CSV table of N, CA and C in Angstrom, one decimal:
chain,number,residue,atom,x,y,z
A,9,MET,N,-159.1,65.7,-16.6
A,9,MET,CA,-158.9,67.1,-16.3
A,9,MET,C,-159.7,67.5,-15.1
A,10,ILE,N,-160.9,66.9,-15.0
A,10,ILE,CA,-161.8,67.2,-13.8
A,10,ILE,C,-161.1,66.8,-12.5
A,11,GLU,N,-160.6,65.5,-12.5
A,11,GLU,CA,-160.0,65.0,-11.3
A,11,GLU,C,-158.8,65.9,-10.9
A,12,ALA,N,-158.0,66.3,-11.9
A,12,ALA,CA,-156.8,67.1,-11.6
A,12,ALA,C,-157.2,68.4,-11.0
A,13,ALA,N,-158.3,69.0,-11.5
A,13,ALA,CA,-158.8,70.3,-11.0
A,13,ALA,C,-159.4,70.1,-9.6
A,14,ARG,N,-160.2,69.1,-9.5
A,14,ARG,CA,-160.8,68.8,-8.2
A,14,ARG,C,-159.8,68.6,-7.0
A,15,ALA,N,-158.7,68.0,-7.4
A,15,ALA,CA,-157.7,67.8,-6.4
A,15,ALA,C,-157.1,69.1,-5.8
A,16,LEU,N,-157.4,70.2,-6.6
A,16,LEU,CA,-156.9,71.5,-6.1
A,16,LEU,C,-157.9,72.4,-5.4
A,17,VAL,N,-159.2,71.9,-5.3
A,17,VAL,CA,-160.2,72.6,-4.6
A,17,VAL,C,-159.8,72.7,-3.1
A,18,GLY,N,-159.9,73.9,-2.6
A,18,GLY,CA,-159.5,74.2,-1.2
A,18,GLY,C,-158.1,74.8,-1.2
A,19,THR,N,-157.3,74.8,-2.3
A,19,THR,CA,-156.0,75.4,-2.3
A,19,THR,C,-156.2,76.9,-2.1
A,20,PRO,N,-155.4,77.5,-1.3
A,20,PRO,CA,-155.5,79.0,-1.0
A,20,PRO,C,-155.4,79.8,-2.3
A,21,PHE,N,-156.1,80.9,-2.3
A,21,PHE,CA,-156.0,81.9,-3.4
A,21,PHE,C,-154.8,82.8,-3.2
A,22,ARG,N,-154.1,83.0,-4.2
A,22,ARG,CA,-153.0,84.0,-4.2
A,22,ARG,C,-152.9,84.7,-5.5
A,23,LEU,N,-153.0,86.0,-5.6
A,23,LEU,CA,-152.8,86.7,-6.8
A,23,LEU,C,-151.5,86.4,-7.4
A,24,CYS,N,-151.5,86.0,-8.7
A,24,CYS,CA,-150.4,85.6,-9.5
A,24,CYS,C,-149.7,84.3,-8.9
A,25,GLY,N,-150.5,83.6,-8.1
A,25,GLY,CA,-150.0,82.3,-7.6
A,25,GLY,C,-149.8,81.2,-8.6
A,26,ARG,N,-148.7,80.6,-8.6
A,26,ARG,CA,-148.4,79.5,-9.5
A,26,ARG,C,-148.1,78.2,-8.9
A,27,ASN,N,-148.1,78.1,-7.5
A,27,ASN,CA,-147.7,76.9,-6.8
A,27,ASN,C,-148.8,76.5,-5.8
A,28,PRO,N,-149.3,75.3,-6.0
A,28,PRO,CA,-150.4,74.9,-5.1
A,28,PRO,C,-150.0,75.0,-3.6
A,29,ALA,N,-148.8,74.8,-3.3
A,29,ALA,CA,-148.3,74.9,-1.9
A,29,ALA,C,-148.5,76.2,-1.3
A,30,THR,N,-148.4,77.3,-2.1
A,30,THR,CA,-148.4,78.6,-1.6
A,30,THR,C,-149.7,79.4,-2.0
A,31,GLY,N,-150.4,78.9,-3.0
A,31,GLY,CA,-151.6,79.5,-3.5
A,31,GLY,C,-151.6,79.7,-5.0
A,32,LEU,N,-152.9,79.7,-5.5
A,32,LEU,CA,-153.1,79.8,-7.0
A,32,LEU,C,-154.1,80.9,-7.3
A,33,ASP,N,-154.0,81.6,-8.4
A,33,ASP,CA,-155.0,82.4,-9.0
A,33,ASP,C,-155.7,81.6,-10.1
A,34,CYS,N,-156.5,82.2,-10.9
A,34,CYS,CA,-157.2,81.5,-11.9
A,34,CYS,C,-156.3,80.9,-13.0
A,35,ALA,N,-155.3,81.6,-13.4
A,35,ALA,CA,-154.3,81.1,-14.4
A,35,ALA,C,-153.5,80.0,-13.7
A,36,GLY,N,-153.1,80.2,-12.5
A,36,GLY,CA,-152.3,79.2,-11.8
A,36,GLY,C,-153.1,77.9,-11.6
A,37,LEU,N,-154.4,78.0,-11.4
A,37,LEU,CA,-155.2,76.8,-11.3
A,37,LEU,C,-155.2,76.0,-12.6
A,38,ILE,N,-155.3,76.7,-13.7
A,38,ILE,CA,-155.2,76.0,-15.0
A,38,ILE,C,-153.8,75.4,-15.2
A,39,GLY,N,-152.8,76.1,-14.9
A,39,GLY,CA,-151.4,75.6,-15.0
A,39,GLY,C,-151.2,74.4,-14.1
A,40,ALA,N,-151.7,74.5,-12.9
A,40,ALA,CA,-151.4,73.4,-11.9
A,40,ALA,C,-152.2,72.1,-12.3
A,41,ALA,N,-153.5,72.3,-12.8
A,41,ALA,CA,-154.3,71.2,-13.3
A,41,ALA,C,-153.6,70.5,-14.5
A,42,LEU,N,-153.2,71.3,-15.4
A,42,LEU,CA,-152.5,70.7,-16.6
A,42,LEU,C,-151.2,70.0,-16.2
A,43,ALA,N,-150.5,70.6,-15.3
A,43,ALA,CA,-149.2,70.0,-14.9
A,43,ALA,C,-149.5,68.6,-14.3
A,44,ARG,N,-150.6,68.4,-13.6
A,44,ARG,CA,-150.9,67.1,-13.0
A,44,ARG,C,-151.2,66.1,-14.2
A,45,LEU,N,-151.5,66.6,-15.4
A,45,LEU,CA,-151.7,65.7,-16.5
A,45,LEU,C,-150.5,65.7,-17.4
A,46,ASP,N,-149.3,66.1,-16.9
A,46,ASP,CA,-148.1,66.1,-17.7
A,46,ASP,C,-148.2,67.0,-18.9
A,47,ARG,N,-148.9,68.1,-18.8
A,47,ARG,CA,-149.0,69.1,-19.9
A,47,ARG,C,-148.6,70.4,-19.4
A,48,PRO,N,-147.3,70.7,-19.3
A,48,PRO,CA,-146.9,71.9,-18.7
A,48,PRO,C,-147.3,73.1,-19.5
A,49,LEU,N,-147.6,74.2,-18.9
A,49,LEU,CA,-148.1,75.4,-19.5
A,49,LEU,C,-147.3,76.6,-19.1
A,50,ALA,N,-146.8,77.3,-20.1
A,50,ALA,CA,-146.0,78.5,-19.8
A,50,ALA,C,-146.9,79.7,-19.5
A,51,LEU,N,-147.0,80.0,-18.3
A,51,LEU,CA,-147.9,81.1,-17.9
A,51,LEU,C,-147.1,82.4,-17.6
A,52,PRO,N,-147.7,83.5,-17.9
A,52,PRO,CA,-147.0,84.8,-17.5
A,52,PRO,C,-146.9,84.9,-16.0
A,53,ALA,N,-145.8,85.4,-15.5
A,53,ALA,CA,-145.6,85.5,-14.1
A,53,ALA,C,-146.5,86.6,-13.5
A,54,ARG,N,-146.7,87.6,-14.2
A,54,ARG,CA,-147.5,88.8,-13.8
A,54,ARG,C,-148.4,89.2,-14.9
A,55,TYR,N,-149.4,89.9,-14.6
A,55,TYR,CA,-150.3,90.5,-15.6
A,55,TYR,C,-151.1,91.6,-14.9
A,56,THR,N,-151.8,92.4,-15.7
A,56,THR,CA,-152.6,93.5,-15.2
A,56,THR,C,-154.0,92.9,-14.8
A,57,LEU,N,-154.5,93.4,-13.7
A,57,LEU,CA,-155.8,92.9,-13.3
A,57,LEU,C,-157.0,93.3,-14.2
A,58,ARG,N,-156.8,94.5,-14.8
A,58,ARG,CA,-157.9,95.0,-15.7
A,58,ARG,C,-157.3,95.4,-17.0
A,59,SER,N,-158.0,95.0,-18.1
A,59,SER,CA,-157.5,95.3,-19.4
A,59,SER,C,-158.7,95.4,-20.4
A,60,GLU,N,-158.6,96.3,-21.3
A,60,GLU,CA,-159.6,96.4,-22.4
A,60,GLU,C,-159.5,95.2,-23.3
A,61,GLN,N,-158.4,94.7,-23.5
A,61,GLN,CA,-158.2,93.5,-24.4
A,61,GLN,C,-158.0,92.2,-23.6
A,62,PRO,N,-158.8,91.2,-23.9
A,62,PRO,CA,-158.6,89.9,-23.2
A,62,PRO,C,-157.2,89.3,-23.5
A,63,PRO,N,-156.7,88.5,-22.6
A,63,PRO,CA,-155.4,87.9,-22.8
A,63,PRO,C,-155.4,87.0,-24.0
A,64,ASP,N,-154.2,86.7,-24.6
A,64,ASP,CA,-154.1,85.8,-25.7
A,64,ASP,C,-154.0,84.4,-25.1
A,65,ALA,N,-155.1,83.9,-24.6
A,65,ALA,CA,-155.1,82.6,-24.0
A,65,ALA,C,-155.0,81.5,-25.0
A,66,GLY,N,-155.5,81.7,-26.2
A,66,GLY,CA,-155.5,80.6,-27.2
A,66,GLY,C,-154.1,80.1,-27.6
A,67,SER,N,-153.1,81.0,-27.8
A,67,SER,CA,-151.8,80.6,-28.1
A,67,SER,C,-151.1,79.9,-26.9
A,68,ILE,N,-151.3,80.4,-25.7
A,68,ILE,CA,-150.7,79.8,-24.5
A,68,ILE,C,-151.3,78.4,-24.4
A,69,LEU,N,-152.6,78.2,-24.5
A,69,LEU,CA,-153.2,76.9,-24.3
A,69,LEU,C,-152.9,75.9,-25.5
A,70,ALA,N,-152.8,76.5,-26.7
A,70,ALA,CA,-152.4,75.6,-27.8
A,70,ALA,C,-151.0,75.0,-27.6
A,71,ALA,N,-150.1,75.7,-27.0
A,71,ALA,CA,-148.8,75.2,-26.7
A,71,ALA,C,-148.8,74.0,-25.8
A,72,ALA,N,-149.9,73.9,-25.0
A,72,ALA,CA,-150.0,72.7,-24.1
A,72,ALA,C,-150.9,71.6,-24.8
A,73,GLY,N,-151.2,71.8,-26.0
A,73,GLY,CA,-152.0,70.8,-26.8
A,73,GLY,C,-153.5,70.9,-26.7
A,74,LEU,N,-154.0,72.0,-26.2
A,74,LEU,CA,-155.4,72.3,-26.2
A,74,LEU,C,-155.9,72.9,-27.5
A,75,HIS,N,-157.1,72.8,-27.8
A,75,HIS,CA,-157.7,73.4,-29.0
A,75,HIS,C,-159.0,74.0,-28.7
A,76,PRO,N,-159.5,74.9,-29.5
A,76,PRO,CA,-160.8,75.6,-29.2
A,76,PRO,C,-161.9,74.5,-29.1
A,77,ALA,N,-162.7,74.7,-28.1
A,77,ALA,CA,-163.9,73.8,-27.9
A,77,ALA,C,-165.1,74.4,-28.6
A,78,LEU,N,-165.6,73.7,-29.4
A,78,LEU,CA,-166.8,74.1,-30.2
A,78,LEU,C,-168.1,73.6,-29.6
A,79,GLY,N,-169.2,74.3,-29.7
A,79,GLY,CA,-170.4,73.8,-29.2
A,79,GLY,C,-170.6,74.1,-27.7
A,80,LYS,N,-171.5,73.3,-27.1
A,80,LYS,CA,-171.8,73.6,-25.6
A,80,LYS,C,-170.5,73.2,-24.8
A,81,PRO,N,-170.4,73.9,-23.7
A,81,PRO,CA,-169.3,73.6,-22.8
A,81,PRO,C,-169.4,72.2,-22.2
A,82,ALA,N,-168.3,71.5,-22.1
A,82,ALA,CA,-168.3,70.1,-21.6
A,82,ALA,C,-167.4,70.1,-20.3
A,83,PRO,N,-167.6,69.1,-19.5
A,83,PRO,CA,-166.8,69.0,-18.3
A,83,PRO,C,-165.3,68.8,-18.7
A,84,GLY,N,-164.5,69.6,-18.1
A,84,GLY,CA,-163.0,69.6,-18.4
A,84,GLY,C,-162.6,70.7,-19.4
A,85,ASP,N,-163.6,71.4,-20.0
A,85,ASP,CA,-163.2,72.5,-20.8
A,85,ASP,C,-162.7,73.7,-20.0
A,86,ILE,N,-161.6,74.3,-20.5
A,86,ILE,CA,-161.1,75.5,-19.8
A,86,ILE,C,-161.8,76.7,-20.5
A,87,ALA,N,-162.3,77.6,-19.7
A,87,ALA,CA,-163.0,78.7,-20.3
A,87,ALA,C,-162.4,80.0,-19.8
A,88,MET,N,-162.5,81.0,-20.7
A,88,MET,CA,-162.2,82.4,-20.3
A,88,MET,C,-163.5,83.2,-20.3
A,89,VAL,N,-163.8,83.8,-19.2
A,89,VAL,CA,-165.0,84.6,-19.0
A,89,VAL,C,-164.7,86.0,-18.7
A,90,ARG,N,-165.7,86.9,-19.0
A,90,ARG,CA,-165.6,88.3,-18.6
A,90,ARG,C,-166.5,88.4,-17.4
A,91,THR,N,-165.8,88.8,-16.3
A,91,THR,CA,-166.6,88.9,-15.0
A,91,THR,C,-167.2,90.3,-14.9
A,92,CYS,N,-166.6,91.3,-15.5
A,92,CYS,CA,-167.1,92.6,-15.5
A,92,CYS,C,-166.3,93.4,-16.5
A,93,THR,N,-166.7,94.6,-16.7
A,93,THR,CA,-166.0,95.4,-17.7
A,93,THR,C,-164.5,95.3,-17.5
A,94,CYS,N,-163.7,94.9,-18.5
A,94,CYS,CA,-162.2,94.9,-18.4
A,94,CYS,C,-161.6,93.9,-17.5
A,95,GLN,N,-162.4,92.9,-17.0
A,95,GLN,CA,-161.8,91.9,-16.1
A,95,GLN,C,-162.1,90.5,-16.6
A,96,TYR,N,-161.1,89.7,-16.7
A,96,TYR,CA,-161.2,88.4,-17.3
A,96,TYR,C,-160.8,87.3,-16.3
A,97,HIS,N,-161.4,86.1,-16.4
A,97,HIS,CA,-161.2,85.1,-15.4
A,97,HIS,C,-161.1,83.7,-16.2
A,98,PHE,N,-160.3,82.8,-15.7
A,98,PHE,CA,-160.3,81.4,-16.2
A,98,PHE,C,-160.9,80.5,-15.2
A,99,LEU,N,-161.5,79.4,-15.8
A,99,LEU,CA,-162.2,78.4,-15.0
A,99,LEU,C,-162.2,77.1,-15.7
A,100,ILE,N,-162.6,76.0,-15.1
A,100,ILE,CA,-162.7,74.7,-15.7
A,100,ILE,C,-164.1,74.2,-15.4
A,101,HIS,N,-164.8,74.0,-16.5
A,101,HIS,CA,-166.2,73.5,-16.4
A,101,HIS,C,-166.1,72.1,-15.8
A,102,SER,N,-167.0,71.8,-14.8
A,102,SER,CA,-166.9,70.6,-14.1
A,102,SER,C,-168.2,69.7,-14.2
A,103,ALA,N,-169.2,70.2,-14.8
A,103,ALA,CA,-170.4,69.4,-14.9
A,103,ALA,C,-171.1,69.7,-16.3
A,104,PRO,N,-171.9,68.7,-16.8
A,104,PRO,CA,-172.6,69.0,-18.0
A,104,PRO,C,-173.4,70.3,-18.0
A,105,ASP,N,-173.8,70.7,-16.8
A,105,ASP,CA,-174.5,72.0,-16.6
A,105,ASP,C,-173.3,73.0,-16.7
A,106,SER,N,-173.2,73.8,-17.7
A,106,SER,CA,-172.1,74.7,-17.9
A,106,SER,C,-172.0,75.8,-16.9
A,107,ASN,N,-172.9,75.8,-16.0
A,107,ASN,CA,-172.9,76.9,-14.9
A,107,ASN,C,-172.1,76.4,-13.7
A,108,ILE,N,-171.6,75.2,-13.7
A,108,ILE,CA,-170.8,74.6,-12.6
A,108,ILE,C,-169.4,74.6,-13.0
A,109,ALA,N,-168.5,75.1,-12.2
A,109,ALA,CA,-167.1,75.2,-12.6
A,109,ALA,C,-166.2,75.2,-11.4
A,110,ILE,N,-164.9,74.9,-11.6
A,110,ILE,CA,-163.9,75.0,-10.6
A,110,ILE,C,-163.1,76.3,-11.0
A,111,HIS,N,-162.9,77.1,-10.0
A,111,HIS,CA,-162.2,78.4,-10.3
A,111,HIS,C,-161.6,79.0,-9.0
A,112,ALA,N,-160.7,79.9,-9.2
A,112,ALA,CA,-160.1,80.6,-8.1
A,112,ALA,C,-161.0,81.7,-7.6
A,113,HIS,N,-161.5,81.6,-6.4
A,113,HIS,CA,-162.4,82.6,-5.9
A,113,HIS,C,-161.7,83.6,-5.0
A,114,ALA,N,-161.4,84.8,-5.5
A,114,ALA,CA,-160.7,85.8,-4.7
A,114,ALA,C,-161.4,86.2,-3.4
A,115,GLY,N,-162.7,86.3,-3.4
A,115,GLY,CA,-163.5,86.6,-2.2
A,115,GLY,C,-163.4,85.6,-1.1
A,116,LEU,N,-163.5,84.3,-1.5
A,116,LEU,CA,-163.4,83.2,-0.5
A,116,LEU,C,-162.0,82.8,-0.2
A,117,ARG,N,-161.1,83.4,-1.0
A,117,ARG,CA,-159.6,83.1,-0.8
A,117,ARG,C,-159.2,81.7,-1.0
A,118,ARG,N,-159.9,81.0,-1.9
A,118,ARG,CA,-159.5,79.6,-2.2
A,118,ARG,C,-160.1,79.1,-3.6
A,119,ILE,N,-159.6,78.0,-4.0
A,119,ILE,CA,-160.1,77.3,-5.2
A,119,ILE,C,-161.4,76.7,-4.8
A,120,VAL,N,-162.5,76.9,-5.6
A,120,VAL,CA,-163.8,76.4,-5.2
A,120,VAL,C,-164.4,75.7,-6.5
A,121,GLU,N,-165.5,74.9,-6.2
A,121,GLU,CA,-166.3,74.3,-7.3
A,121,GLU,C,-167.7,74.7,-6.9
A,122,GLY,N,-168.4,75.3,-7.9
A,122,GLY,CA,-169.8,75.6,-7.7
A,122,GLY,C,-170.4,76.4,-8.8
A,123,PRO,N,-171.6,76.9,-8.6
A,123,PRO,CA,-172.3,77.6,-9.7
A,123,PRO,C,-171.6,79.0,-9.9
A,124,LEU,N,-171.7,79.4,-11.2
A,124,LEU,CA,-171.1,80.7,-11.6
A,124,LEU,C,-172.1,81.8,-11.6
A,125,PRO,N,-171.7,83.0,-11.4
A,125,PRO,CA,-172.7,84.1,-11.5
A,125,PRO,C,-173.3,84.2,-12.9
A,126,ALA,N,-174.6,84.5,-13.0
A,126,ALA,CA,-175.2,84.6,-14.3
A,126,ALA,C,-174.7,85.7,-15.2
A,127,SER,N,-174.1,86.7,-14.5
A,127,SER,CA,-173.5,87.8,-15.3
A,127,SER,C,-172.2,87.5,-16.0
A,128,TRP,N,-171.5,86.5,-15.7
A,128,TRP,CA,-170.3,86.1,-16.3
A,128,TRP,C,-170.5,85.7,-17.8
A,129,ARG,N,-169.8,86.2,-18.7
A,129,ARG,CA,-170.0,85.8,-20.1
A,129,ARG,C,-168.7,85.1,-20.6
A,130,GLN,N,-169.0,83.9,-21.2
A,130,GLN,CA,-167.9,83.1,-21.7
A,130,GLN,C,-167.4,83.7,-23.0
A,131,LEU,N,-166.1,84.0,-23.1
A,131,LEU,CA,-165.5,84.5,-24.3
A,131,LEU,C,-164.8,83.5,-25.2
A,132,GLY,N,-164.4,82.4,-24.6
A,132,GLY,CA,-163.7,81.3,-25.3
A,132,GLY,C,-163.6,80.1,-24.4
A,133,ALA,N,-163.3,79.0,-25.1
A,133,ALA,CA,-163.1,77.7,-24.4
A,133,ALA,C,-162.2,76.8,-25.1
A,134,TRP,N,-161.4,76.0,-24.4
A,134,TRP,CA,-160.4,75.2,-25.0
A,134,TRP,C,-160.6,73.8,-24.3
A,135,ARG,N,-160.2,72.8,-25.1
A,135,ARG,CA,-160.4,71.4,-24.7
A,135,ARG,C,-159.1,70.6,-25.0
A,136,LEU,N,-158.9,69.6,-24.1
A,136,LEU,CA,-157.9,68.6,-24.4
A,136,LEU,C,-158.4,67.7,-25.5
A,137,PRO,N,-157.5,67.2,-26.4
A,137,PRO,CA,-157.9,66.4,-27.5
A,137,PRO,C,-158.7,65.1,-27.0
A,138,SER,N,-158.4,64.6,-25.9
A,138,SER,CA,-159.1,63.4,-25.4
A,138,SER,C,-160.5,63.7,-25.0
A,139,LEU,N,-160.9,65.0,-24.9
A,139,LEU,CA,-162.2,65.3,-24.5
A,139,LEU,C,-163.1,65.7,-25.7
A,140,SER,N,-162.5,65.7,-26.9
A,140,SER,CA,-163.2,66.1,-28.1
A,140,SER,C,-164.2,65.1,-28.5
A,141,SER,N,-165.3,65.6,-29.1
A,141,SER,CA,-166.3,64.6,-29.5
A,141,SER,C,-166.3,64.5,-31.0
């Protein structure tokens, strides 16, 4: 999973982007990384940027064979975080230090790997079966 996600670092950011050739958002990053592993993911084409309720990521990721990740975040885990009130974001943990991740950075306008803001709160995480301990 890490190699698939790292191959997308530098891809342009595009809101609701689902194609690495034209740009990805955070959900598009997850979908593109899983597609590289032959695990297609049915992503919504559009969504609201702010919502009081987090998206139902669990059922979407379960359809691609992922299951809830228990315990500390591990490299390759897909996580949903709350970045601020009513805003949610998806990322892929990329190092044993759970503060390092690959994600779509709207401000930098590209997919990046690096430390996450301390204010982001993880709401859930999912893992491929091959990463389970």
